[in-house]
CSV table of C-alpha atoms in Angstrom, one decimal:
chain,number,residue,atom,x,y,z
A,541,UNK,CA,-4.7,28.0,-27.5
A,542,UNK,CA,-8.5,28.4,-27.7
A,543,UNK,CA,-8.7,29.0,-31.5
A,544,UNK,CA,-12.0,29.0,-33.3
A,545,UNK,CA,-12.3,29.0,-37.0
A,546,UNK,CA,-15.2,29.9,-39.3
A,547,UNK,CA,-15.8,29.0,-42.9
A,548,UNK,CA,-16.4,30.7,-45.3
A,549,UNK,CA,-15.1,34.2,-44.2
A,550,UNK,CA,-17.5,35.8,-46.7
A,551,UNK,CA,-20.2,34.6,-49.0
A,552,UNK,CA,-22.4,36.2,-51.6
A,553,UNK,CA,-25.6,34.4,-52.7
A,554,UNK,CA,-28.8,35.0,-54.6
A,555,UNK,CA,-32.1,35.5,-52.8
A,556,UNK,CA,-33.8,32.2,-52.1
A,557,UNK,CA,-30.7,30.1,-51.8
A,558,UNK,CA,-29.4,28.5,-48.6
A,559,UNK,CA,-26.0,29.1,-47.1
A,560,UNK,CA,-24.1,27.0,-44.6
A,561,UNK,CA,-21.5,28.4,-42.3
A,562,UNK,CA,-19.1,26.2,-40.3
A,563,UNK,CA,-17.7,26.9,-36.9
A,564,UNK,CA,-14.8,24.8,-35.6
A,565,UNK,CA,-12.9,24.8,-32.3
A,566,UNK,CA,-9.4,23.8,-33.3
A,567,UNK,CA,-7.6,23.1,-30.0
A,568,UNK,CA,-10.3,22.4,-27.5
A,569,UNK,CA,-13.6,20.6,-27.1
A,570,UNK,CA,-16.5,23.0,-27.3
A,571,UNK,CA,-19.3,21.8,-25.1
A,572,UNK,CA,-21.4,24.8,-26.1
A,573,UNK,CA,-21.3,27.0,-29.2
A,574,UNK,CA,-23.1,30.2,-29.7
A,575,UNK,CA,-24.2,32.0,-32.9
A,576,UNK,CA,-24.4,35.7,-33.1
A,577,UNK,CA,-25.4,38.2,-35.7
A,578,UNK,CA,-24.2,41.8,-36.0
A,579,UNK,CA,-25.5,44.5,-38.2
A,580,UNK,CA,-23.3,47.5,-39.1
A,581,UNK,CA,-22.8,49.9,-36.1
A,582,UNK,CA,-24.9,47.7,-33.9
A,583,UNK,CA,-24.2,45.4,-30.9
A,584,UNK,CA,-23.8,41.6,-31.1
A,585,UNK,CA,-27.1,39.8,-31.0
A,586,UNK,CA,-27.2,36.3,-29.8
A,587,UNK,CA,-29.2,34.1,-32.1
A,588,UNK,CA,-28.9,30.7,-30.5
A,589,UNK,CA,-27.0,28.4,-28.1
A,590,UNK,CA,-26.2,24.9,-29.0
A,591,UNK,CA,-24.8,22.0,-27.0
A,592,UNK,CA,-23.2,19.0,-28.6
A,593,UNK,CA,-25.7,16.4,-29.5
A,594,UNK,CA,-28.7,18.5,-28.4
A,595,UNK,CA,-31.2,20.8,-30.2
A,596,UNK,CA,-30.2,24.4,-30.3
A,597,UNK,CA,-32.0,26.9,-28.0
A,598,UNK,CA,-33.0,30.0,-30.0
A,599,UNK,CA,-33.4,33.5,-28.7
A,600,UNK,CA,-36.8,35.2,-28.8
A,601,UNK,CA,-37.5,36.4,-32.3
A,602,UNK,CA,-35.1,34.2,-34.1
A,603,UNK,CA,-36.8,31.8,-36.5
A,604,UNK,CA,-35.5,28.3,-35.9
A,605,UNK,CA,-36.8,27.0,-39.2
A,606,UNK,CA,-34.9,29.7,-41.1
A,607,UNK,CA,-31.6,29.4,-39.1
A,608,UNK,CA,-30.8,25.8,-38.8
A,609,UNK,CA,-28.1,24.9,-36.3
A,610,UNK,CA,-26.4,21.6,-36.0
A,611,UNK,CA,-23.8,20.8,-33.3
A,612,UNK,CA,-22.9,17.3,-34.3
A,613,UNK,CA,-19.5,17.0,-32.5
A,614,UNK,CA,-17.5,18.7,-29.8
A,615,UNK,CA,-15.5,20.6,-32.4
A,616,UNK,CA,-18.1,21.5,-35.1
A,617,UNK,CA,-21.3,23.5,-35.3
A,618,UNK,CA,-23.0,24.6,-38.5
A,619,UNK,CA,-25.5,27.4,-39.1
A,620,UNK,CA,-27.6,27.1,-42.3
A,621,UNK,CA,-29.5,30.2,-43.4
A,622,UNK,CA,-32.3,28.8,-45.4
A,623,UNK,CA,-34.0,30.7,-48.3
A,624,UNK,CA,-31.9,33.7,-47.6
A,625,UNK,CA,-33.2,37.2,-48.4
A,626,UNK,CA,-31.4,40.5,-48.5
A,627,UNK,CA,-32.5,41.4,-45.0
A,628,UNK,CA,-30.4,38.4,-43.8
A,629,UNK,CA,-27.3,40.1,-45.0
A,630,UNK,CA,-25.2,40.5,-41.9
A,631,UNK,CA,-22.0,39.5,-40.1
A,632,UNK,CA,-22.5,36.1,-38.5
A,633,UNK,CA,-20.1,35.2,-35.7
A,634,UNK,CA,-19.8,32.0,-33.8
A,635,UNK,CA,-18.2,31.5,-30.4
A,636,UNK,CA,-17.2,28.4,-28.5
A,637,UNK,CA,-16.9,27.5,-24.9
A,638,UNK,CA,-15.2,24.5,-23.2
A,639,UNK,CA,-16.4,22.8,-20.1
A,640,UNK,CA,-13.6,24.1,-17.9
A,641,UNK,CA,-13.3,27.7,-19.1
A,642,UNK,CA,-15.6,29.4,-16.6
A,643,UNK,CA,-17.9,30.8,-19.2
A,644,UNK,CA,-15.1,32.2,-21.4
A,645,UNK,CA,-16.3,32.4,-25.0
A,646,UNK,CA,-13.8,32.4,-27.8
A,647,UNK,CA,-15.0,33.9,-31.0
A,648,UNK,CA,-14.5,32.8,-34.6
A,649,UNK,CA,-13.4,35.4,-37.2
A,650,UNK,CA,-17.0,35.8,-38.5
A,651,UNK,CA,-18.7,35.3,-41.8
A,652,UNK,CA,-20.0,38.2,-43.8
A,653,UNK,CA,-23.1,37.2,-45.7
A,654,UNK,CA,-24.4,39.3,-48.6
A,655,UNK,CA,-27.7,38.2,-50.2
A,656,UNK,CA,-28.4,39.8,-53.5
B,916,UNK,CA,-32.6,48.8,-17.1
B,917,UNK,CA,-30.2,47.0,-19.3
B,918,UNK,CA,-28.4,44.0,-17.8
B,919,UNK,CA,-25.0,45.3,-18.7
B,920,UNK,CA,-24.3,49.0,-19.3
B,921,UNK,CA,-21.4,50.8,-20.8
B,922,UNK,CA,-20.9,54.4,-22.0
B,923,UNK,CA,-21.0,54.3,-25.7
B,924,UNK,CA,-18.3,56.9,-26.2
B,925,UNK,CA,-16.4,57.7,-28.2
B,926,UNK,CA,-13.7,58.0,-25.5
B,927,UNK,CA,-10.9,60.0,-26.9
B,928,UNK,CA,-7.5,59.3,-25.3
B,929,UNK,CA,-4.1,60.9,-26.2
B,930,UNK,CA,-1.4,58.4,-27.1
B,931,UNK,CA,0.5,57.3,-24.1
B,932,UNK,CA,-2.3,58.2,-21.6
B,933,UNK,CA,-4.5,55.8,-19.6
B,934,UNK,CA,-7.9,54.9,-21.0
B,935,UNK,CA,-10.5,54.0,-18.4
B,936,UNK,CA,-13.6,52.1,-19.3
B,937,UNK,CA,-16.5,51.3,-17.0
B,938,UNK,CA,-19.2,48.7,-17.0
B,939,UNK,CA,-22.1,48.1,-14.5
B,940,UNK,CA,-24.3,45.0,-14.4
B,941,UNK,CA,-27.6,44.4,-12.8
B,942,UNK,CA,-27.6,40.7,-11.7
B,943,UNK,CA,-25.9,40.2,-8.4
B,944,UNK,CA,-25.6,36.5,-9.1
B,945,UNK,CA,-23.1,37.2,-11.9
B,946,UNK,CA,-20.0,35.1,-11.6
B,947,UNK,CA,-17.6,35.8,-14.5
B,948,UNK,CA,-16.7,39.0,-16.2
B,949,UNK,CA,-14.9,39.6,-19.5
B,950,UNK,CA,-13.6,42.3,-21.6
B,951,UNK,CA,-13.5,41.9,-25.4
B,952,UNK,CA,-12.0,44.2,-28.0
B,953,UNK,CA,-13.6,44.5,-31.4
B,954,UNK,CA,-12.0,46.2,-34.3
B,955,UNK,CA,-14.3,47.6,-37.0
B,956,UNK,CA,-15.4,44.8,-39.3
B,957,UNK,CA,-13.8,42.1,-37.1
B,958,UNK,CA,-15.1,39.7,-34.5
B,959,UNK,CA,-14.5,40.2,-30.7
B,960,UNK,CA,-11.2,39.2,-29.2
B,961,UNK,CA,-10.9,38.3,-25.6
B,962,UNK,CA,-8.6,40.7,-23.6
B,963,UNK,CA,-9.3,39.9,-20.0
B,964,UNK,CA,-11.3,37.7,-17.7
B,965,UNK,CA,-11.9,38.4,-14.0
B,966,UNK,CA,-13.8,36.4,-11.4
B,967,UNK,CA,-12.8,37.7,-8.0
B,968,UNK,CA,-13.0,41.2,-6.5
B,969,UNK,CA,-9.9,43.3,-6.9
B,970,UNK,CA,-7.5,44.0,-9.7
B,971,UNK,CA,-6.1,41.7,-12.4
B,972,UNK,CA,-3.2,42.9,-14.6
B,973,UNK,CA,-2.1,41.6,-17.9
B,974,UNK,CA,0.5,43.7,-19.7
B,975,UNK,CA,-0.9,47.1,-20.3
B,976,UNK,CA,-4.4,46.1,-19.3
B,977,UNK,CA,-5.9,46.0,-15.8
B,978,UNK,CA,-9.4,44.8,-15.0
B,979,UNK,CA,-11.0,45.8,-11.8
B,980,UNK,CA,-14.0,44.0,-10.2
B,981,UNK,CA,-16.2,45.2,-7.4
B,982,UNK,CA,-19.1,42.8,-6.9
B,983,UNK,CA,-20.7,44.8,-4.1
B,984,UNK,CA,-21.0,47.8,-6.4
B,985,UNK,CA,-21.7,45.6,-9.4
B,986,UNK,CA,-19.0,47.3,-11.3
B,987,UNK,CA,-16.2,46.2,-13.5
B,988,UNK,CA,-13.7,48.4,-15.3
B,989,UNK,CA,-10.8,48.2,-17.7
B,990,UNK,CA,-7.7,50.4,-17.7
B,991,UNK,CA,-5.5,50.6,-20.7
B,992,UNK,CA,-2.1,52.1,-19.8
B,993,UNK,CA,0.2,53.7,-22.4
B,994,UNK,CA,-2.6,53.8,-24.9
B,995,UNK,CA,-1.5,53.2,-28.5
B,996,UNK,CA,-3.3,54.0,-31.8
B,997,UNK,CA,-3.7,50.3,-32.2
B,998,UNK,CA,-5.9,50.3,-29.1
B,999,UNK,CA,-8.5,52.2,-31.0
B,1000,UNK,CA,-11.5,49.8,-31.1
B,1001,UNK,CA,-14.8,49.1,-29.4
B,1002,UNK,CA,-14.5,47.4,-26.0
B,1003,UNK,CA,-17.2,45.1,-25.0
B,1004,UNK,CA,-18.0,44.2,-21.4
B,1005,UNK,CA,-19.6,40.8,-20.9
B,1006,UNK,CA,-21.0,39.1,-17.9
B,1007,UNK,CA,-21.8,35.4,-17.3
B,1008,UNK,CA,-24.5,34.8,-14.8
B,1009,UNK,CA,-23.7,31.2,-14.4
B,1010,UNK,CA,-26.0,28.5,-15.8
B,1011,UNK,CA,-27.7,29.1,-19.1
B,1012,UNK,CA,-24.9,27.1,-20.7
B,1013,UNK,CA,-22.5,30.0,-20.1
B,1014,UNK,CA,-24.5,32.6,-22.1
B,1015,UNK,CA,-22.9,36.0,-21.9
B,1016,UNK,CA,-24.7,39.3,-21.5
B,1017,UNK,CA,-22.9,41.9,-23.5
B,1018,UNK,CA,-22.8,45.7,-23.1
B,1019,UNK,CA,-23.3,47.8,-26.1
B,1020,UNK,CA,-19.6,48.6,-26.1
B,1021,UNK,CA,-17.4,51.7,-25.6
B,1022,UNK,CA,-15.6,53.1,-28.6
B,1023,UNK,CA,-12.1,54.2,-27.8
B,1024,UNK,CA,-10.1,56.5,-30.1
B,1025,UNK,CA,-6.4,57.0,-29.4
B,1026,UNK,CA,-5.1,60.1,-30.9
B,1027,UNK,CA,-1.4,60.5,-31.8
């Protein structure tokens, strides 16, 4: 149980375009979803926390107008990177947490974004 | 002081030996503790969760928690080359929608 999927697994786009990444909890209802970014050889960096039906809470330094997060249902959250630039190239990982899992976060497989 | 601290490694362990990973945390109010394994280029995978003082065993893995000392550890018995990865310690303080504080990770290298 506790499977989280992400789509796409990798994406290459041109600078200035927008990219949408989907995160789904397949076998549980995710009351909270988290979006992380990880650059090579670096630690996970939490970008934002989203609760179903609420606006996302962004970490300090993360531009909310650039990284749009929607958590429209208990099984789906999306991250849209708007007007992507090469410096946005990174590994984006979502995680999901159910209401009865004592804080356990289950991670999706990640999306590798390359902006040319 | 970082909220969650781990030795970065690499921790080199002979195949078949025990790997011992340590983690300390700063917030005494922390309630839940997790170990994740992350292979290079992959996302983290949950190995163990522990909530109460003492030991918790799952297969070759044993997590140990000591809240008084604000210390959590992970033992990997009979280490295999497939255990070579970065191990992340994560702590949930409670509240904050279950946000986890992650350590920087300890890289483990199991040598045949």
